[in-house]
Amino acid sequence: MKFETPLIKGTLLKRYKRFLSDIKLEDGSIVIAHCTNSGSMKTCIEENAPVYVSPAKDPKRKTKYTWEMIFINNGWIGINTGHPNKIVYEAVLNGEIEKLKGYTHVKREVKFEDSRFDVYAENDKEQCFIEVKNVSMKESEWALFPDAVTTRGQKHLRTLMEVKKQGIRAVMVYIIQRADVSKFGPAKEVDPVYAATLKEAYENGVEIIPLIADVSPEEIKIKKEIPFFL
């Protein structure tokens, strides 16, 4: 996924009210940038760290910028939770995910019963529903999800189990927008119900694919799959 317009560099002053951040741009001006990440972001917040923001496309939007990434541990961490869906859609469409190659029709935002999944793919042999989650939390070498309790995430897992019961391929993809990790697992202490539901989903045939994304001010692209442990 390439950024359509050049990003603007700045420095993080603070994040507040979950969806707002104060950013000091290189020209010295201070702007309010929208933060799409509704989680705690407890391992990807560092005041005075370099950041990049994108200008808002809608001139009527109250916040004129969107916070895209932050530089921590010698690497960029993507914090825009709106991107992983597009990243996975493009990667499946272009055959860039080894385990999700071979699909001839790929769509975004497709309904199944009372849920809507991020990506749907099919070929003449099978159908596949794919749910995508953004991961930014880190603990030692572990990437963990979620960083806050997510009842919506729990529902998605239960619906993926129903997809599998109906003989359709069901896949849970985690896009890890940071490179300083080597393993993935559920954040059991943050949301034990989600962790238990993920284990149940896996045991019932839902596939789990954790992917590290290479984040840069020019683009975000899938780098590699890492092992997961439940």
XYZ file of C-alpha atoms in Angstrom, residues 17-114:
98
model
C -9.048 11.807 24.292
C -8.079 8.589 22.437
C -8.602 10.049 18.988
C -6.527 13.227 19.122
C -2.805 13.985 19.100
C -0.761 17.164 19.168
C 2.020 17.124 16.584
C 4.780 19.693 16.141
C 5.674 19.976 12.458
C 9.175 20.745 11.170
C 8.228 24.369 10.519
C 7.483 24.783 14.230
C 3.688 24.857 13.933
C 1.593 22.660 16.208
C -1.350 20.815 14.656
C -4.038 18.457 15.932
C -3.963 15.116 14.121
C -6.652 12.450 14.187
C -5.586 9.152 15.800
C -7.492 6.251 14.259
C -6.281 3.757 16.880
C -8.915 3.354 19.604
C -6.754 1.031 21.733
C -4.430 1.912 24.581
C -1.364 2.155 22.295
C 0.667 1.587 25.455
C 3.750 0.248 23.671
C 3.762 2.649 20.735
C 3.523 6.015 22.448
C 6.698 7.967 23.087
C 6.453 11.715 23.473
C 8.955 13.730 21.399
C 9.462 10.784 19.039
C 9.452 11.448 15.269
C 6.111 10.883 13.542
C 4.538 11.245 10.121
C 1.062 12.594 9.413
C -1.023 12.710 6.252
C -3.124 15.678 5.161
C -6.875 15.097 5.306
C -8.606 14.756 1.938
C -11.855 16.293 3.152
C -11.446 20.091 3.537
C -14.447 20.140 5.906
C -12.921 17.700 8.398
C -12.219 19.250 11.793
C -8.780 17.641 12.122
C -6.705 18.502 9.067
C -4.187 15.692 9.559
C -4.123 11.958 10.341
C -1.340 10.452 12.445
C 0.207 7.618 10.419
C 3.339 6.293 12.174
C 5.866 6.819 14.968
C 9.590 6.033 15.169
C 10.466 3.812 18.186
C 13.180 1.154 18.673
C 14.966 2.223 15.493
C 11.965 1.558 13.295
C 8.651 2.961 12.127
C 5.463 1.657 13.767
C 2.246 2.108 11.819
C -0.581 3.244 14.056
C -3.297 3.915 11.474
C -5.773 1.061 11.969
C -7.532 1.934 8.732
C -4.696 0.597 6.558
C -4.436 -3.167 7.321
C -7.682 -3.988 5.486
C -6.387 -2.326 2.315
C -2.945 -3.890 2.761
C -4.416 -7.407 2.952
C -6.889 -6.784 0.128
C -4.106 -5.648 -2.215
C -1.816 -8.492 -1.118
C -4.452 -11.191 -1.710
C -5.374 -9.597 -5.040
C -1.711 -9.646 -6.121
C -0.874 -13.073 -4.670
C 1.614 -11.669 -2.164
C 0.547 -13.793 0.834
C 1.780 -17.353 0.394
C -1.138 -18.985 2.218
C -3.726 -16.876 0.400
C -2.597 -17.252 -3.205
C -4.698 -18.455 -6.111
C -7.893 -16.448 -5.742
C -9.414 -14.996 -8.896
C -12.044 -12.750 -7.308
C -11.305 -10.569 -4.280
C -13.683 -8.085 -2.624
C -13.682 -5.848 0.439
C -16.374 -5.536 3.117
C -18.564 -8.577 2.389
C -21.463 -9.605 4.640
C -21.913 -13.001 6.228
C -25.084 -13.331 8.333
C -25.032 -10.333 10.713
